[in-house]
């Protein structure tokens, strides 16, 4: 199994312009919009990004190669990211650095308890903030010398990525109505809303989650969230 951290130290060295040069990152992220933002950040930082959209896919990736850094979203369609973090933490195939990602309250505490080395709050920071966060967890020899240069390039993913996420959110909402899958549907909608900086949609998702948990006004909350999703999807198609 390839150790990408060792290759990083001896081959492609980071530079001020591309401080993550040579780094291989596996992102376990179900949102295409969030993944596209990560891809742009990695591309402009010199890192190589691979993506798994669920726990099962991540396990298949990790059976074949060992990334230098693992980014794990906590809300996934087939379980919680803390499951994977706990499996890998202290194991024989543990990546050198494991970071969790979430926009939910309490996410960092749960991730660190599972064994994560660090935590990235969603929505992710801009390019300079992303680079600073990642570099803070790397060994000193994997960091560039000298001042880093700010990249003014736009980091916003294209509208098609958001459309795909909104469609998936609507499908998850319908599939999860009246079942335990509703918790994932609400979490995914809220995550998409946070990543796209849509406070109204995030509020609608939270109200649905609270109504479903309490067993009260579920149909009303479901209808409101479905309407909000439909409106956002119509807007996204016009981008």
Short mmCIF file of C-alpha atoms in Angstrom, two decimals:
data_model
loop_
_atom_site.label_atom_id
_atom_site.label_comp_id
_atom_site.label_asym_id
_atom_site.label_seq_id
_atom_site.Cartn_x
_atom_site.Cartn_y
_atom_site.Cartn_z
CA UNK A 1 0.00 0.00 0.00
CA UNK A 2 1.44 3.35 -1.04
CA UNK A 3 2.34 5.83 1.69
CA UNK A 4 1.62 9.20 0.06
CA UNK A 5 3.12 11.15 2.95
CA UNK A 6 6.51 9.57 2.31
CA UNK A 7 6.25 10.39 -1.39
CA UNK A 8 5.26 13.94 -0.51
CA UNK A 9 8.45 14.44 1.48
CA UNK A 10 10.79 13.22 -1.25
CA UNK A 11 9.13 14.19 -4.53
CA UNK A 12 7.00 17.26 -5.23
CA UNK A 13 7.73 19.97 -2.70
CA UNK A 14 5.13 22.57 -1.68
CA UNK A 15 5.61 26.14 -2.79
CA UNK A 16 4.30 29.51 -1.63
CA UNK A 17 1.86 29.56 -4.56
CA UNK A 18 0.81 25.91 -4.12
CA UNK A 19 1.39 25.04 -0.46
CA UNK A 20 -0.31 21.63 -0.68
CA UNK A 21 1.74 20.45 -3.68
CA UNK A 22 2.06 16.67 -3.77
CA UNK A 23 -0.59 16.01 -1.13
CA UNK A 24 -3.18 13.32 -1.88
CA UNK A 25 -6.52 13.87 -0.16
CA UNK A 26 -9.51 11.53 0.03
CA UNK A 27 -12.74 13.42 0.74
CA UNK A 28 -15.69 11.37 1.98
CA UNK A 29 -18.47 13.79 1.05
CA UNK A 30 -21.96 13.15 -0.31
CA UNK A 31 -22.60 16.70 -1.53
CA UNK A 32 -21.44 17.42 -5.06
CA UNK A 33 -21.52 21.18 -4.37
CA UNK A 34 -19.24 20.85 -1.33
CA UNK A 35 -17.01 18.39 -3.20
CA UNK A 36 -16.63 20.81 -6.10
CA UNK A 37 -15.55 23.55 -3.69
CA UNK A 38 -12.98 21.15 -2.25
CA UNK A 39 -11.79 20.22 -5.74
CA UNK A 40 -11.22 23.85 -6.66
CA UNK A 41 -9.38 24.52 -3.40
CA UNK A 42 -7.16 21.46 -3.86
CA UNK A 43 -6.46 22.19 -7.53
CA UNK A 44 -5.31 25.75 -6.75
CA UNK A 45 -3.28 24.53 -3.79
CA UNK A 46 -1.42 21.77 -5.67
CA UNK A 47 -3.15 18.84 -3.96
CA UNK A 48 -4.75 15.84 -5.63
CA UNK A 49 -8.32 15.10 -4.54
CA UNK A 50 -10.21 11.84 -4.69
CA UNK A 51 -13.82 11.56 -3.58
CA UNK A 52 -16.01 8.90 -2.00
CA UNK A 53 -19.70 9.73 -1.57
CA UNK A 54 -20.47 7.23 1.21
CA UNK A 55 -18.82 5.02 3.83
CA UNK A 56 -18.87 1.93 1.60
CA UNK A 57 -17.10 3.77 -1.23
CA UNK A 58 -14.54 5.19 1.21
CA UNK A 59 -13.72 1.73 2.51
CA UNK A 60 -13.18 0.49 -1.06
CA UNK A 61 -10.81 3.41 -1.74
CA UNK A 62 -8.86 2.79 1.47
CA UNK A 63 -8.47 -0.91 0.67
CA UNK A 64 -6.49 0.09 -2.43
CA UNK A 65 -4.42 3.12 -1.44
CA UNK A 66 -3.46 5.25 1.52
CA UNK A 67 -4.06 9.00 1.20
CA UNK A 68 -1.90 11.49 3.05
CA UNK A 69 -5.01 13.14 4.45
CA UNK A 70 -8.58 11.98 4.91
CA UNK A 71 -11.49 14.46 5.07
CA UNK A 72 -14.67 12.86 6.41
CA UNK A 73 -18.10 14.48 6.40
CA UNK A 74 -20.09 13.35 9.43
CA UNK A 75 -23.48 13.10 7.69
CA UNK A 76 -23.43 10.35 5.05
CA UNK A 77 -26.19 8.30 3.40
CA UNK A 78 -25.06 4.97 4.87
CA UNK A 79 -24.03 6.09 8.34
CA UNK A 80 -22.09 8.64 10.34
CA UNK A 81 -18.55 9.61 9.42
CA UNK A 82 -17.49 8.95 13.01
CA UNK A 83 -17.86 5.23 12.25
CA UNK A 84 -15.09 5.40 9.65
CA UNK A 85 -12.93 7.66 11.82
CA UNK A 86 -13.18 5.23 14.75
CA UNK A 87 -12.38 2.27 12.48
CA UNK A 88 -9.23 3.91 11.15
CA UNK A 89 -7.99 5.67 14.28
CA UNK A 90 -5.10 3.66 15.64
CA UNK A 91 -5.56 0.91 13.04
CA UNK A 92 -3.03 -0.66 10.69
CA UNK A 93 -4.14 1.46 7.70
CA UNK A 94 -4.71 4.76 9.49
CA UNK A 95 -4.00 7.74 7.19
CA UNK A 96 -1.37 10.15 8.59
CA UNK A 97 -4.03 12.84 9.10
CA UNK A 98 -7.79 12.41 9.63
CA UNK A 99 -10.01 15.51 9.64
CA UNK A 100 -13.78 15.62 10.07
CA UNK A 101 -16.17 18.08 8.43
CA UNK A 102 -19.62 19.19 9.56
CA UNK A 103 -21.84 22.21 10.02
CA UNK A 104 -23.83 20.68 12.87
CA UNK A 105 -23.53 21.72 16.49
CA UNK A 106 -21.49 19.22 18.47
CA UNK A 107 -19.84 17.81 15.37
CA UNK A 108 -16.30 18.61 16.45
CA UNK A 109 -16.68 16.98 19.87
CA UNK A 110 -18.09 13.78 18.33
CA UNK A 111 -15.36 13.68 15.69
CA UNK A 112 -12.52 14.14 18.15
CA UNK A 113 -14.01 11.55 20.47
CA UNK A 114 -13.99 9.10 17.56
CA UNK A 115 -10.29 9.79 16.97
CA UNK A 116 -10.14 12.62 14.40
CA UNK A 117 -6.97 14.72 14.43
CA UNK A 118 -8.91 17.89 13.65
CA UNK A 119 -12.11 19.43 12.39
CA UNK A 120 -13.24 21.73 9.55
CA UNK A 121 -16.49 23.61 10.07
CA UNK A 122 -18.91 23.99 7.16
CA UNK A 123 -19.24 26.04 5.09
CA UNK A 124 -15.53 25.69 4.44
CA UNK A 125 -13.38 28.83 4.67
CA UNK A 126 -11.96 30.58 1.60
CA UNK A 127 -8.85 29.35 -0.15
CA UNK A 128 -6.35 30.93 2.25
CA UNK A 129 -8.32 29.66 5.25
CA UNK A 130 -8.56 26.16 3.79
CA UNK A 131 -4.82 26.05 3.13
CA UNK A 132 -4.03 27.32 6.62
CA UNK A 133 -6.27 24.69 8.23
CA UNK A 134 -4.76 21.80 6.26
CA UNK A 135 -1.17 22.98 6.75
CA UNK A 136 -1.64 23.23 10.50
CA UNK A 137 -2.01 19.44 10.68
CA UNK A 138 0.94 18.56 8.42
CA UNK A 139 4.53 17.97 9.58
CA UNK A 140 6.85 20.97 9.24
CA UNK A 141 8.78 19.41 6.34
CA UNK A 142 5.55 19.21 4.33
CA UNK A 143 4.95 22.97 4.58
CA UNK A 144 6.32 25.62 2.20
CA UNK A 145 8.99 28.03 3.35
CA UNK A 146 8.47 31.77 2.99
CA UNK A 147 5.21 33.73 2.82
CA UNK A 148 2.26 32.21 1.03
CA UNK A 149 0.58 34.12 -1.77
CA UNK A 150 -3.13 34.88 -1.62
CA UNK A 151 -5.06 33.51 -4.60
CA UNK A 152 -7.87 35.88 -5.63
CA UNK A 153 -9.50 33.30 -7.94
CA UNK A 154 -13.21 32.64 -7.51
CA UNK A 155 -13.89 29.52 -5.41
CA UNK A 156 -17.62 29.24 -6.09
CA UNK A 157 -18.69 25.90 -7.64
CA UNK A 158 -20.84 26.06 -10.77
CA UNK A 159 -24.63 26.01 -10.65
CA UNK A 160 -24.87 22.45 -12.02
CA UNK A 161 -23.30 21.07 -8.84
CA UNK A 162 -25.90 22.89 -6.75
CA UNK A 163 -28.70 21.64 -9.02
CA UNK A 164 -27.57 18.05 -8.54
CA UNK A 165 -27.50 18.46 -4.77
CA UNK A 166 -30.95 20.07 -4.67
CA UNK A 167 -32.39 17.23 -6.79
CA UNK A 168 -30.78 14.66 -4.52
CA UNK A 169 -32.09 16.52 -1.47
CA UNK A 170 -35.64 16.45 -2.85
CA UNK A 171 -35.34 12.71 -3.57
CA UNK A 172 -33.96 12.05 -0.08
CA UNK A 173 -36.81 14.05 1.45
CA UNK A 174 -39.46 12.00 -0.37
CA UNK A 175 -37.73 8.69 0.39
CA UNK A 176 -37.32 9.61 4.04
CA UNK A 177 -40.86 10.74 4.76
CA UNK A 178 -42.24 8.76 7.70
CA UNK A 179 -39.03 6.76 8.19
CA UNK A 180 -35.70 6.99 9.95
CA UNK A 181 -34.21 8.13 6.66
CA UNK A 182 -35.89 11.48 7.36
CA UNK A 183 -33.01 12.36 9.68
CA UNK A 184 -30.55 11.96 6.81
CA UNK A 185 -32.81 13.90 4.44
CA UNK A 186 -33.01 16.84 6.84
CA UNK A 187 -29.27 16.74 7.51
CA UNK A 188 -28.40 16.65 3.81
CA UNK A 189 -30.73 19.54 2.95
CA UNK A 190 -29.28 21.59 5.82
CA UNK A 191 -25.73 20.79 4.69
CA UNK A 192 -26.46 21.86 1.11
CA UNK A 193 -28.09 25.04 2.41
CA UNK A 194 -25.09 25.91 4.57
CA UNK A 195 -22.63 25.26 1.75
CA UNK A 196 -24.63 27.47 -0.61
CA UNK A 197 -25.17 30.09 2.13
CA UNK A 198 -28.96 29.71 1.97
CA UNK A 199 -30.17 30.53 5.48
CA UNK A 200 -33.88 30.23 4.67
CA UNK A 201 -33.49 26.69 3.30
CA UNK A 202 -31.37 25.69 6.30
CA UNK A 203 -34.09 26.97 8.64
CA UNK A 204 -36.75 24.99 6.75
CA UNK A 205 -34.63 21.83 7.06
CA UNK A 206 -34.16 22.39 10.79
CA UNK A 207 -37.88 22.92 11.32
CA UNK A 208 -38.59 19.68 9.46
CA UNK A 209 -36.04 17.81 11.58
CA UNK A 210 -37.55 19.16 14.81
CA UNK A 211 -41.11 18.37 13.70
CA UNK A 212 -40.19 14.85 12.68
CA UNK A 213 -38.34 14.20 15.94
CA UNK A 214 -41.31 15.46 17.95
CA UNK A 215 -43.90 13.77 15.76
CA UNK A 216 -45.81 17.05 15.42
CA UNK A 217 -46.84 19.02 12.32
CA UNK A 218 -44.72 16.69 10.18
CA UNK A 219 -46.87 17.07 7.06
CA UNK A 220 -46.76 20.86 7.30
CA UNK A 221 -43.00 20.95 7.83
CA UNK A 222 -42.50 18.43 5.03
CA UNK A 223 -44.59 20.51 2.65
CA UNK A 224 -42.77 23.71 3.56
CA UNK A 225 -39.37 22.12 3.02
CA UNK A 226 -40.46 20.53 -0.26
CA UNK A 227 -41.72 23.91 -1.49
CA UNK A 228 -38.49 25.62 -0.43
CA UNK A 229 -36.44 23.01 -2.27
CA UNK A 230 -38.55 23.38 -5.42
CA UNK A 231 -38.10 27.15 -5.36
CA UNK A 232 -34.32 26.88 -4.87
CA UNK A 233 -34.05 24.32 -7.66
CA UNK A 234 -35.94 26.64 -10.01
CA UNK A 235 -33.57 29.46 -9.10
CA UNK A 236 -30.51 27.23 -9.58
CA UNK A 237 -31.63 26.26 -13.08
CA UNK A 238 -31.54 29.93 -14.05
CA UNK A 239 -27.93 30.39 -12.94
#
